[in-house]
mmCIF file of C-alpha atoms in Angstrom:
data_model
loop_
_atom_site.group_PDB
_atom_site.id
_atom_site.type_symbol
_atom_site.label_atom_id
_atom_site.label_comp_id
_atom_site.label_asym_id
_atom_site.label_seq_id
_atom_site.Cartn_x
_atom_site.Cartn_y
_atom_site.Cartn_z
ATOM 1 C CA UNK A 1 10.886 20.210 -11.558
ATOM 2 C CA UNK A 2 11.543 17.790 -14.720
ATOM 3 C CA UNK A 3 13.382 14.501 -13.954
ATOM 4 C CA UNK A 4 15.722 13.336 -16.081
ATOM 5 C CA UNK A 5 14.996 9.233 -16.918
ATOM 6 C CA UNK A 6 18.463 7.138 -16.099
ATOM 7 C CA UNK A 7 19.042 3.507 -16.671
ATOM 8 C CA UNK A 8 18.089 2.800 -12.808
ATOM 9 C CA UNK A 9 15.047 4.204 -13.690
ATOM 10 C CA UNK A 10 14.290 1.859 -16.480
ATOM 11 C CA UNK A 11 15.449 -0.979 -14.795
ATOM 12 C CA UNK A 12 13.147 -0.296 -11.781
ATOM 13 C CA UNK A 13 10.340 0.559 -14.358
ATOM 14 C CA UNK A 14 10.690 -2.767 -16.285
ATOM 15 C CA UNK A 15 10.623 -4.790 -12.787
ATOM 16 C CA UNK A 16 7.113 -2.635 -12.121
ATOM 17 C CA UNK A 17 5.875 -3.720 -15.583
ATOM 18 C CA UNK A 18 7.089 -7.816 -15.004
ATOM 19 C CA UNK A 19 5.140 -7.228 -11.278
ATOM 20 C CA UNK A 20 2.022 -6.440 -13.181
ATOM 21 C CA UNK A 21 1.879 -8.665 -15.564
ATOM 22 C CA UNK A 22 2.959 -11.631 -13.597
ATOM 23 C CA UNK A 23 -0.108 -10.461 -11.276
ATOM 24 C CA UNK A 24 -2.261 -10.411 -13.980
ATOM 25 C CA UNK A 25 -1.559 -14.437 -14.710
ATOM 26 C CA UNK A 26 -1.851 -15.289 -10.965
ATOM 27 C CA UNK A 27 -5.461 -13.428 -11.400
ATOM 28 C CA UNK A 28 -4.761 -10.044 -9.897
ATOM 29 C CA UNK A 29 -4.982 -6.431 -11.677
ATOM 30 C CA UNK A 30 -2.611 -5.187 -13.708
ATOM 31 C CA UNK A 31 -0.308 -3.100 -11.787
ATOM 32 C CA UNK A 32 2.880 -3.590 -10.054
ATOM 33 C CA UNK A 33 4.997 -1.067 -7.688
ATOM 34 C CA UNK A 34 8.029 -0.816 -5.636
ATOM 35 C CA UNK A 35 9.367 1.286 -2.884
ATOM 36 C CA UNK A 36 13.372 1.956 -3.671
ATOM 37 C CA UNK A 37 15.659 3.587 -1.089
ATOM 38 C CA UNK A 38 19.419 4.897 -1.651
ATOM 39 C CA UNK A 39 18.927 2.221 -4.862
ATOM 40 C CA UNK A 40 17.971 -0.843 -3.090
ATOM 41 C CA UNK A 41 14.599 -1.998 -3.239
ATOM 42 C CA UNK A 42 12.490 -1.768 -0.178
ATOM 43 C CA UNK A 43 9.218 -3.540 -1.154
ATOM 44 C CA UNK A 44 6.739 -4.471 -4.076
ATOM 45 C CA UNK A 45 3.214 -4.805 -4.526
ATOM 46 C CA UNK A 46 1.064 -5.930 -6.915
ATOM 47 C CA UNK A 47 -2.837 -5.021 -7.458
ATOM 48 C CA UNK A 48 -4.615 -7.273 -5.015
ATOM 49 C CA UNK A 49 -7.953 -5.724 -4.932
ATOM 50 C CA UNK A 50 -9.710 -8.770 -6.771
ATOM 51 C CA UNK A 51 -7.810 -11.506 -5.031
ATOM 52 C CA UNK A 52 -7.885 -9.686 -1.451
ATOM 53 C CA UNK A 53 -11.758 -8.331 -1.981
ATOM 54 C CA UNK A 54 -9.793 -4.623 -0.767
ATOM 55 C CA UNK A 55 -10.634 -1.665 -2.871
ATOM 56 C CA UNK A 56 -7.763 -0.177 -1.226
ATOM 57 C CA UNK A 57 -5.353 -2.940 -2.248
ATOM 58 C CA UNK A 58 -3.758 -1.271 -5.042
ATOM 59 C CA UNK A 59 -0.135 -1.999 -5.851
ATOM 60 C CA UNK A 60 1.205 1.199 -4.864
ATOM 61 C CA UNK A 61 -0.705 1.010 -0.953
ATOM 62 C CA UNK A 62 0.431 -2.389 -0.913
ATOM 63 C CA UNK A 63 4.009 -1.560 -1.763
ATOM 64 C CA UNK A 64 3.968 1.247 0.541
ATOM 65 C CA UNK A 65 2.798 -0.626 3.326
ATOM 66 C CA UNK A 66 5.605 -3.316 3.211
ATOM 67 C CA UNK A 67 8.202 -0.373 3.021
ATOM 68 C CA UNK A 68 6.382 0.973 6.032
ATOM 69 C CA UNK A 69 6.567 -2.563 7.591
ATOM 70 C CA UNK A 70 10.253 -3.271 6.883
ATOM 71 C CA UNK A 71 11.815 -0.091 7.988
ATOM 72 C CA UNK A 72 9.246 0.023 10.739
ATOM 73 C CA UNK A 73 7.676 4.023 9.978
ATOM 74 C CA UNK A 74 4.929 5.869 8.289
ATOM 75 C CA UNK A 75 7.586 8.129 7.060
ATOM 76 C CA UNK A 76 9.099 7.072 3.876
ATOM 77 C CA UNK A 77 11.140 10.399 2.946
ATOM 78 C CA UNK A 78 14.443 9.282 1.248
ATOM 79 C CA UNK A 79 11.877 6.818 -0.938
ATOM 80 C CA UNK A 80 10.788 6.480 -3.818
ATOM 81 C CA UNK A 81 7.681 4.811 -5.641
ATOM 82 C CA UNK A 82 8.103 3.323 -9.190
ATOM 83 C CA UNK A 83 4.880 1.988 -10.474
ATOM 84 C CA UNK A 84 3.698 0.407 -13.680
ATOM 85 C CA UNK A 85 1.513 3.054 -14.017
ATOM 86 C CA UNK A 86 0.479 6.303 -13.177
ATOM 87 C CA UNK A 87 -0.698 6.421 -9.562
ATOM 88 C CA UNK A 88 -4.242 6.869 -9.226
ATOM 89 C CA UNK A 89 -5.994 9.516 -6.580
ATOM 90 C CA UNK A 90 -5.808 6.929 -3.714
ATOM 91 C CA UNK A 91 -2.004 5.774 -4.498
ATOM 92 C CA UNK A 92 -0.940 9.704 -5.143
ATOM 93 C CA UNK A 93 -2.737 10.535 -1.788
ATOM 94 C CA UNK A 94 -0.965 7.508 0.312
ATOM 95 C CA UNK A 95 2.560 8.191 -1.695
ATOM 96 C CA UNK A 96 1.726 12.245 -0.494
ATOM 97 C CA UNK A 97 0.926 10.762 2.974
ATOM 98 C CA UNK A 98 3.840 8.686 2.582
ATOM 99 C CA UNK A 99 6.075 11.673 2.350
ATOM 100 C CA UNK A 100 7.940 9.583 -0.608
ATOM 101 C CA UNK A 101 10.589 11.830 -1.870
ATOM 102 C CA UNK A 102 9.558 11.081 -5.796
ATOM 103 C CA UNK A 103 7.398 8.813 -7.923
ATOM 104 C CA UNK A 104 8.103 7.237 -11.435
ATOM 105 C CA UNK A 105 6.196 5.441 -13.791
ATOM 106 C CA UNK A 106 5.338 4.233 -17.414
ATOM 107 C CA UNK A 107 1.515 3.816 -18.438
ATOM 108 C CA UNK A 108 -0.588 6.723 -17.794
ATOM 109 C CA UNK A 109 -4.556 7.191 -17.113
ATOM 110 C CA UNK A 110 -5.110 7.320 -20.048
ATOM 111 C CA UNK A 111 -4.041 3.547 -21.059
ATOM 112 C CA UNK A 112 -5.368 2.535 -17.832
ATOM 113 C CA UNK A 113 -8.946 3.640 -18.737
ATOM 114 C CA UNK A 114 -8.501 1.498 -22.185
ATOM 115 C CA UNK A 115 -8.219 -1.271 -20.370
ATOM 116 C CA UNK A 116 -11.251 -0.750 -17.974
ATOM 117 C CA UNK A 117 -10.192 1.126 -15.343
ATOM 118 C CA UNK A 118 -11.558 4.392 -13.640
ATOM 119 C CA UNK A 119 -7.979 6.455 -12.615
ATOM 120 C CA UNK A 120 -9.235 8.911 -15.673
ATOM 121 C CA UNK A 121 -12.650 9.211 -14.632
ATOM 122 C CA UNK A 122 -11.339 9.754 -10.757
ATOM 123 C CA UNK A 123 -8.767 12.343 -12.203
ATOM 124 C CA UNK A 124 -12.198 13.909 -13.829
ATOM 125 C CA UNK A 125 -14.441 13.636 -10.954
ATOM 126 C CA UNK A 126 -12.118 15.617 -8.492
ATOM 127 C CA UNK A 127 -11.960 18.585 -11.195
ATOM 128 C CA UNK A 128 -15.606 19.092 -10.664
ATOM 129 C CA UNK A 129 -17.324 20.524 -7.731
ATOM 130 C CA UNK A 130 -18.859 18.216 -5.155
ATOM 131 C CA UNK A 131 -22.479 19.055 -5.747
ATOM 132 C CA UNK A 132 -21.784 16.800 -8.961
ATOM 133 C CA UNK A 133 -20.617 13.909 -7.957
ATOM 134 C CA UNK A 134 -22.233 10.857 -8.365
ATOM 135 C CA UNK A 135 -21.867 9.687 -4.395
ATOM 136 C CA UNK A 136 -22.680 12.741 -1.962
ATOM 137 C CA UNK A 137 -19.885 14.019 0.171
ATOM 138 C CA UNK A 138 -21.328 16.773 2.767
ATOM 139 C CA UNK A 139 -20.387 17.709 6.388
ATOM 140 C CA UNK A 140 -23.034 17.652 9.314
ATOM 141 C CA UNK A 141 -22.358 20.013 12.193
ATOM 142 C CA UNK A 142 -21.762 18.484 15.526
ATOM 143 C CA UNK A 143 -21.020 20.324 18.961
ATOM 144 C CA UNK A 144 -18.545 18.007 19.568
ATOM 145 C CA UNK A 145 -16.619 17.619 15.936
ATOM 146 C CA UNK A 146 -13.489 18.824 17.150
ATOM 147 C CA UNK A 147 -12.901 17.047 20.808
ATOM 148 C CA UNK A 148 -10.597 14.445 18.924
ATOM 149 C CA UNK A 149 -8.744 17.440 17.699
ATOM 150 C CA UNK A 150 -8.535 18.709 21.386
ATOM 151 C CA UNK A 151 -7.536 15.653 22.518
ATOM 152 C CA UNK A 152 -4.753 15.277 20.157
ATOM 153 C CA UNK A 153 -3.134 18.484 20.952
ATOM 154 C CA UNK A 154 -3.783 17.836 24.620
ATOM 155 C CA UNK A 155 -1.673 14.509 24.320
ATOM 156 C CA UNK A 156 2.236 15.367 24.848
ATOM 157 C CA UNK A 157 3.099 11.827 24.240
ATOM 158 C CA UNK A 158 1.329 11.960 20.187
ATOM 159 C CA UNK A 159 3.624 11.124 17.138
ATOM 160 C CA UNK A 160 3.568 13.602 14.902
ATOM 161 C CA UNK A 161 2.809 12.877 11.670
#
């Protein structure tokens, strides 16, 4: 499904951009994100994986977790992320996660990797198969690997999510 752009997108895309680049003079990355609901905003974030010493501190997590936060759920459907740029594997996982109804932004992968940054190469990586990768991922067999599994079924009082 194609979205048609609309001047509330801009808008919310040109805050994203001023969030990233007023980050970048306070000495974080170069990113900037917001959550919007029914056209308010929910939450921002900026890259704080520098100043916070997080990998996982990017400015779409961060902005998801305040909109978590504030209307006090893991579910964010009827949300929306805007980010300054294209969401990397981590912030399209937590937006998928998320269940964020849509996300919008301007500068792609592809500028991101220009300026340093590994989104691209990530993209990349997950195209090949794990045998390639420069970190080994591999399961180990355990008898008891899925007792958490049993437990959570076994718990009436779990949230679904």
């Amino acid at each position: 499904m194609t979205h048609v752009e609309t001047a509330t997108d801009t808008n919310w895309l040109t805050l994203a951009v001023r969030l990233a680049r007023e980050n970048v003079a306070a000495g974080g990355g170069p990113f900037g994100a917001l959550v919007v609901r029914d056209g308010q905003l929910v939450s921002t974030g900026t890259n704080r994986v520098t100043l916070d010493a997080d990998p996982t501190a990017h400015a779409e997590v961060v902005a998801i977790r305040a909109a978590c936060r504030k209307l006090d759920t893991f579910d964010l459907t009827g949300c929306e992320l805007v980010s300054s740029c294209e969401p990397c594997p981590l912030c399209v996982s937590a937006a998928l996660w998320a269940r964020l109804d849509r996300v919008t932004y301007t500068a792609d992968r592809y500028d991101a990797a220009k300026a340093g940054f590994d989104d691209l190469a990530f993209y990349d990586l997950f195209e090949q198969s794990r045998t390639d990768w420069p970190m080994p991922v591999s399961a180990v067999a355990l008898d008891a690997s899925r007792t958490p599994f049993d437990a959570w079924l076994a718990n009436s009082e779990r949230v679904a999510y």
